[in-house]
Amino acid sequence: METLDQAPAILPYFSVVTKRTDSYWTSLTQTPEEARNENLKVWASTIQGVVKIADVKIRERQKVAGVITNIRIDPREGSGSIEATFVDGTGQMLAKWLGRQALQGITLGMGLIIEGTIGAGTTDEPIVLNPEYVLVPGPEHGVAAH
Amino acid sequence: MSSGELEHTLLPKTIALPVFSSDALSSVAYATQEILLVLGAVGAAALSNVVPISFAVGTLLALVIVSYRQTVRAYPNGGGAYIVSHENLGDKAGLLAASALLIDYVLTVSVSITAGTDAIVTAAPGLEPFKIEIAIAFIAFVALMNLRGVKESGIFFAIPTYGFILSIAVLLLTGFTSCLGGCPQAENLGAGHLASNLEPLTWFIILKAFAAGTTALTGVEAISNGVPAFRYPQSKNAATTLTIMGTISISMFLGVSWLADKMNVIHVHGSERTVLGEIAHTAFGGGLMFYVVQVMTAMILILAANTAFADFPRLTSILAVDRFMPRQFMNRGDRLVFSNGIVILSFFAGLLIVVFDADLNRLIQLYLVGVFMSFTLSQAGMVVHWRRTKERGWRRSLGINAFGACLTGTVLVVVIATKFTGGAWIVIAATPVLMFMMHSVHKHYLWVKEQLADAERIPVDRRPGHQNVVIFAHKVDAATARAIGYTRSIRPGTARAFALDKGVASAWKRLAPDIPLTIVQGSGSMRAKVKAHLRSIRATLPQDEFLTLVVPEVLGGRGWRELIRHPSMQLLKGSLLSEPGVQVLNVPIVADEIDPDSDEAQEPARNYVIILVSAVHNSTLQAIEYAETLRPTDLRALSFGLDPQETEQLGNEWLAARIPHPLEMQDSPFRDISTSLRHYIAQFEPNGRDRIVTIVLPEWVVNKQRHQILHNQTALIVKRDMLFEPGVVVASVPYHLEDAVPQRTS
C-alpha cells in the first residue's frame, strides 16, 4: 500500500482508492478512545484561529479550544475556584477561574474556547488562569451524553 | 466485554448506509406483496392498480425523506420522534411518540423476522409447517447475539445490506431484460385461479391498498436518530445518506411492483411464495439466483430486526434521563440493564409472532399505526421548532415539515380507518397504557425530588466523635482485621462488635482487645437477629449520631457468581437499607489479595473519602455529614455527568449551598459508571493496608417496596462492582423519605 501511495503520478486514482480503504480500515479497527480522539480533532479543526493543545506554548497568549471532560469546584480556596479540564484529541489542558459563584453554562461535553496566557501546571498539562472564554456546542458523540 | 465497544465509531457514508438503512430497505421485501394482497381480494382485474399505488407510496416516501432531511439538519445530536416531539410539543406528545416507538421496535422485530422466515419458506417450501418455530429461533438467535454483545463492525452490516441491494438490482435487470420480448408469466403456486371481479373496486379498497403499501416507509427514522454516528460534517452526511437510501428504496420498490404487475403475480393467503420470491422465480427460472435472492432477503430482514435491538436501549436510556423510565435504564453501559431490555423486546416480539401465527399480513396491520404516529408527531414537532428558532431558511423548512406532517397525518387516519379491526386497535389500546406507566414513573420521581428537597431536615452533628461503630464479627478473618483497623482509624465515639457464634470470641480477644464483643443469641434468621441487636443499640444512642454497621467480608473470587454463591451477606446488607438510623459500611476483601505477612489489623494512614452525588438534596447532605465523621485524609464529592444540564445544575447548587468540600464532575464517555469510577479511584492507589478509598453512597428509601426498584440503582451497581476492588470500602447512607420530617424534638 505504501508503494502505491508513493506513486501518485503514475496511478493517481489508485492512491485515492488506497487512502479510502485505509480510512475505511481505520474506521473499522480503531478503539472507541481512538475514535473519540479523532472525533475531537475534527471538531476542533472546525474552530477558527485556535492552536492544538499539543502545540500550546507556555507563557504565551494563545487561543485554544476543547471539550470539557471534568469540572472541579473547590469552595475552600478563598472565594471559590472552578477548574475545567478540556481535551481536543491532541492533549488536555486546565482552565481555572477564581472567585466565581456559578458555572454560567460551563458543563460537561460543552465546547470551550479560551484565550489567555498559558502557564505550566503542577502536572504536565498546561493551565490557564481566569481566561476569557466562549462556550460553543461540543461534538457530543463519544464525549458526553446526549 | 468493555462497554466502550457498545458505541459505534464514526461512520463514513458507505458504512452508515447499511448500518442505518437495513430496516428501511428491507421493507421492499414485503411492501408490494401487501398491496397485491389487498387488491387480490377484489379480483384479478384490480391487480394492475399496483403500479399507480406504488407510485403514490413512492412519492410519499420521497416527501417524507425530504421532510426528514430538515430534522437531520436541525438535530445534529440525533432527533428521533421522541426527542423532537418532547422538546417542541411537550410531555404528552413526547410520551405518545415514545410509546409509539417502543411498540414500533417490538413490531419491527416481529415483522422483519416473520418476513425473513417467509423468504426462507419460499426457498424451501417443506419448512412451511415450522414457520413459527423458525421465527422464534431467529429471534432467539438475534437476542443471544445481542446479549453476548456482538461487536457490530461495519462489515457485519455491509454484507447483508449491499448483498440485498445487489441481488435485487440483478433481479430487476434480469426481469426488465426478459420483459423486452413479452414478460414471462408467474407460476403463482398455491394461489389457484383468481376470478376477475369478485367485488367492485372501491376507493376504500384503493386507500386500503395504499395504506398497506406504506410499509415501504418503515425504518426511515433510523438515520435521524443516528446523526451523531456519522463522520463530519455530520448533518450533511446524514442528509446525503438519507437521500441515497430513499433513492435506492424507491427504485427497488417501484421496480418490484412493476415486475409484479407485468408478470401477473397473484398473491393470496395460501400462496407458497412471497411476491418477491415469485418474481425471482419467474425471472431466474428457479435457478441459483432465486435462492440467492431469498437468502439475501432473509439476511437483511434479520439485520433489520437487529437494529431494533440497538434502538430500543437507546430510546429507553433517553427516556430514563428525562425520568419517564426507571433511572437504571440511563446507564446503557451496564450489561444487566441492557440485557433486561433485550429480553423484554424479544419476549414481546416472540409473543406477537405466536399470537398472530407468524402471519405477516396480520402483523403489518399493527405495525403502521406506530410508524405513522411517530412520523406525524416528529414533523409536527419540527414545525414548532422552526417557528421557535427562526433559523436561516426557516420558512422553507417549516413549509416542508408542515406539508409532511399533514401528509403523514392523513395517512395515519387512513391506516387507522382501514386497519382498525384488523389489529391496529391493539396498538391504539396499548399506547395509552404505556403512556400512563411512563407518566406514573415520572410523577413518582417528582414526588421523591420534592421530598428530598424538604428544607426542614435538621443536620446531624458533624463532630467525628458522633460516629458509633458496630462490627459484625461473623468470622474472624483478614476482612475482619481490616475492618478493625479501619474502625480504629476513624476514632468513633463508641466502638463495639457482635457475633452470632461463640467460637469467634477467643480469636477476637487476641485481635481487638480494645473493642468489646457481644455474642448475640436467640432464635430466628441471621437477618432478624442482626436487626434486633442493631435496634437495641440504636435505642441507646442520641438521634443526631450515626450508627454504622461494619460488615467484613472475604470473597472467594471475583465476579457476580461469587455473590450468588453466598447470598446471605448480600441479602443482609440489602435489607438493612430499610432499617432507619443505620448505615452499612462494607469491608470486602478478595481471597487472592490477602497478604498473610501483613500486620493484621493495621490502621490505614490514608483514607480517601469519595461521596458519589447526583444532586444537592437532603440525602446528599446527610451523606456529607456522614463522610465528615470518618476522619478523611481527603474528602470530595464526585459526580459522573450523564446529562449536561443536570451537571451544570448540580455545580450551581453546590456553590449556592456553600458546601465546604470540593465537588468533581467527571465525564463518563460511555455511560459506564463502574469503569469510570474504577479509573477514578486508581489515582489514590488504594491497597487496603495503609491506603483506603471509602466510597460513600447517599441512598434514599421509599416506603413502598415496589417503588424501591426505581431508586438507588446506580448505588446498587457501584456496590456490586466495588466489592472486588482492592482497598475500597463502601458505605451506604440511606435517607428515609418517610422520616423527612425530623424525629428529633430538640
Short mmCIF file of C-alpha atoms in Angstrom, two decimals, chain A residues 20 24, chain B residues 11-19 154 157-158 162 230-231 241 244:
data_model
loop_
_atom_site.label_atom_id
_atom_site.label_comp_id
_atom_site.label_asym_id
_atom_site.label_seq_id
_atom_site.Cartn_x
_atom_site.Cartn_y
_atom_site.Cartn_z
CA ARG A 20 -10.12 5.46 1.07
CA TYR A 24 -12.14 2.56 5.96
CA LEU B 11 -19.02 6.05 10.23
CA PRO B 12 -18.29 7.00 6.64
CA LYS B 13 -21.42 7.24 4.48
CA THR B 14 -20.76 3.95 2.76
CA ILE B 15 -20.85 2.14 6.09
CA ALA B 16 -23.53 4.33 7.66
CA LEU B 17 -25.89 3.43 4.83
CA PRO B 18 -26.04 -0.28 5.64
CA VAL B 19 -25.93 0.36 9.39
CA GLY B 154 -19.32 -2.18 9.57
CA PHE B 157 -23.98 -4.68 8.29
CA ALA B 158 -22.43 -4.13 4.90
CA TYR B 162 -25.20 -4.46 -0.04
CA PHE B 230 -21.75 9.98 11.14
CA ARG B 231 -18.44 11.43 10.09
CA THR B 241 -27.22 9.16 3.18
CA ILE B 244 -29.29 7.80 -1.15
#
